[in-house]
Amino acid sequence: RRAAAGGTSCWATLPAATSISARGYFLIAGPGYLASNYGGLTPDYSSPTGTSLTGTSESVVLISSSGSCTGSSNVVDTLSY
């Protein structure tokens, strides 16, 4: 997660063999996630550290295994809102 103010945090390190297909999705859930609140969707990965998105000028960044969660290199994909 990267905030507009420049702060970063690492939510999840996915298992080494993880693959996300083109135009696919990968649901990462925090400790408070309840599938029953989201139509029964089961997360692909549960992050023990949580996902506190505030909804104001943040980005979720997918970084390859050779990158760093606090750096800007090796970005594979992003989602900003």
mmCIF file of C-alpha atoms in Angstrom:
data_model
loop_
_atom_site.group_PDB
_atom_site.id
_atom_site.type_symbol
_atom_site.label_atom_id
_atom_site.label_comp_id
_atom_site.label_asym_id
_atom_site.label_seq_id
_atom_site.Cartn_x
_atom_site.Cartn_y
_atom_site.Cartn_z
ATOM 1 C CA ARG A 1 0.000 0.000 0.000
ATOM 2 C CA ARG A 2 1.256 3.455 -0.861
ATOM 3 C CA ALA A 3 -0.391 6.594 0.412
ATOM 4 C CA ALA A 4 -0.438 9.918 -1.416
ATOM 5 C CA ALA A 5 1.705 11.397 1.343
ATOM 6 C CA GLY A 6 4.455 8.888 0.479
ATOM 7 C CA GLY A 7 4.054 6.313 3.231
ATOM 8 C CA THR A 8 4.279 2.619 2.389
ATOM 9 C CA SER A 9 3.367 -0.582 4.131
ATOM 10 C CA CYS A 10 3.648 -4.251 3.201
ATOM 11 C CA TRP A 11 0.494 -6.244 3.689
ATOM 12 C CA ALA A 12 1.206 -9.619 2.241
ATOM 13 C CA THR A 13 3.975 -11.758 0.856
ATOM 14 C CA LEU A 14 2.340 -14.283 -1.399
ATOM 15 C CA PRO A 15 3.531 -17.897 -1.583
ATOM 16 C CA ALA A 16 6.326 -18.438 -4.139
ATOM 17 C CA ALA A 17 4.248 -20.438 -6.639
ATOM 18 C CA THR A 18 1.395 -17.894 -6.733
ATOM 19 C CA SER A 19 0.189 -16.937 -10.191
ATOM 20 C CA ILE A 20 -2.464 -14.428 -11.249
ATOM 21 C CA SER A 21 -3.757 -14.997 -14.767
ATOM 22 C CA ALA A 22 -4.174 -12.154 -17.235
ATOM 23 C CA ARG A 23 -7.432 -10.311 -16.502
ATOM 24 C CA GLY A 24 -7.785 -12.452 -13.401
ATOM 25 C CA TYR A 25 -8.075 -11.453 -9.786
ATOM 26 C CA PHE A 26 -6.523 -12.414 -6.485
ATOM 27 C CA LEU A 27 -8.436 -11.581 -3.332
ATOM 28 C CA ILE A 28 -6.305 -10.682 -0.320
ATOM 29 C CA ALA A 29 -8.297 -10.434 2.883
ATOM 30 C CA GLY A 30 -7.399 -8.924 6.212
ATOM 31 C CA PRO A 31 -8.116 -10.478 9.615
ATOM 32 C CA GLY A 32 -11.564 -8.869 9.818
ATOM 33 C CA TYR A 33 -12.754 -10.185 6.440
ATOM 34 C CA LEU A 34 -16.011 -12.144 6.580
ATOM 35 C CA ALA A 35 -16.914 -13.997 3.388
ATOM 36 C CA SER A 36 -20.575 -13.858 4.372
ATOM 37 C CA ASN A 37 -20.458 -10.054 3.971
ATOM 38 C CA TYR A 38 -19.258 -10.386 0.359
ATOM 39 C CA GLY A 39 -21.488 -13.003 -1.214
ATOM 40 C CA GLY A 40 -19.456 -15.901 0.149
ATOM 41 C CA LEU A 41 -16.236 -14.997 -1.699
ATOM 42 C CA THR A 42 -13.356 -16.956 -0.259
ATOM 43 C CA PRO A 43 -10.036 -15.073 -0.276
ATOM 44 C CA ASP A 44 -7.110 -16.494 -2.208
ATOM 45 C CA TYR A 45 -4.834 -15.340 0.610
ATOM 46 C CA SER A 46 -5.510 -14.137 4.152
ATOM 47 C CA SER A 47 -3.099 -11.501 5.404
ATOM 48 C CA PRO A 48 -2.548 -11.612 9.161
ATOM 49 C CA THR A 49 -1.479 -7.940 9.268
ATOM 50 C CA GLY A 50 -4.657 -6.377 7.939
ATOM 51 C CA THR A 51 -5.595 -4.057 5.137
ATOM 52 C CA SER A 52 -6.443 -0.567 6.322
ATOM 53 C CA LEU A 53 -7.338 1.378 3.192
ATOM 54 C CA THR A 54 -8.702 4.820 3.953
ATOM 55 C CA GLY A 55 -10.186 5.452 0.528
ATOM 56 C CA THR A 56 -8.308 8.681 -0.114
ATOM 57 C CA SER A 57 -5.514 8.818 -2.700
ATOM 58 C CA GLU A 58 -3.916 5.439 -2.087
ATOM 59 C CA SER A 59 -2.476 2.726 -4.302
ATOM 60 C CA VAL A 60 -2.150 -1.016 -3.987
ATOM 61 C CA VAL A 61 1.021 -2.153 -5.732
ATOM 62 C CA LEU A 62 1.919 -5.642 -6.931
ATOM 63 C CA ILE A 63 5.707 -6.027 -6.884
ATOM 64 C CA SER A 64 7.699 -8.936 -8.285
ATOM 65 C CA SER A 65 9.709 -11.171 -5.984
ATOM 66 C CA SER A 66 12.915 -9.317 -6.844
ATOM 67 C CA GLY A 67 11.482 -5.966 -5.699
ATOM 68 C CA SER A 68 10.980 -4.294 -2.340
ATOM 69 C CA CYS A 69 7.674 -3.181 -0.861
ATOM 70 C CA THR A 70 9.159 0.174 0.068
ATOM 71 C CA GLY A 71 10.885 0.789 -3.281
ATOM 72 C CA SER A 72 9.556 1.778 -6.673
ATOM 73 C CA SER A 73 11.269 -0.821 -8.852
ATOM 74 C CA ASN A 74 9.854 -4.108 -10.119
ATOM 75 C CA VAL A 75 6.216 -2.934 -10.061
ATOM 76 C CA VAL A 76 4.084 -5.462 -11.949
ATOM 77 C CA ASP A 77 0.652 -3.838 -11.558
ATOM 78 C CA THR A 78 -1.126 -1.138 -9.563
ATOM 79 C CA LEU A 79 -4.586 -0.130 -8.446
ATOM 80 C CA SER A 80 -5.108 3.486 -7.423
ATOM 81 C CA TYR A 81 -8.175 5.242 -6.093
#
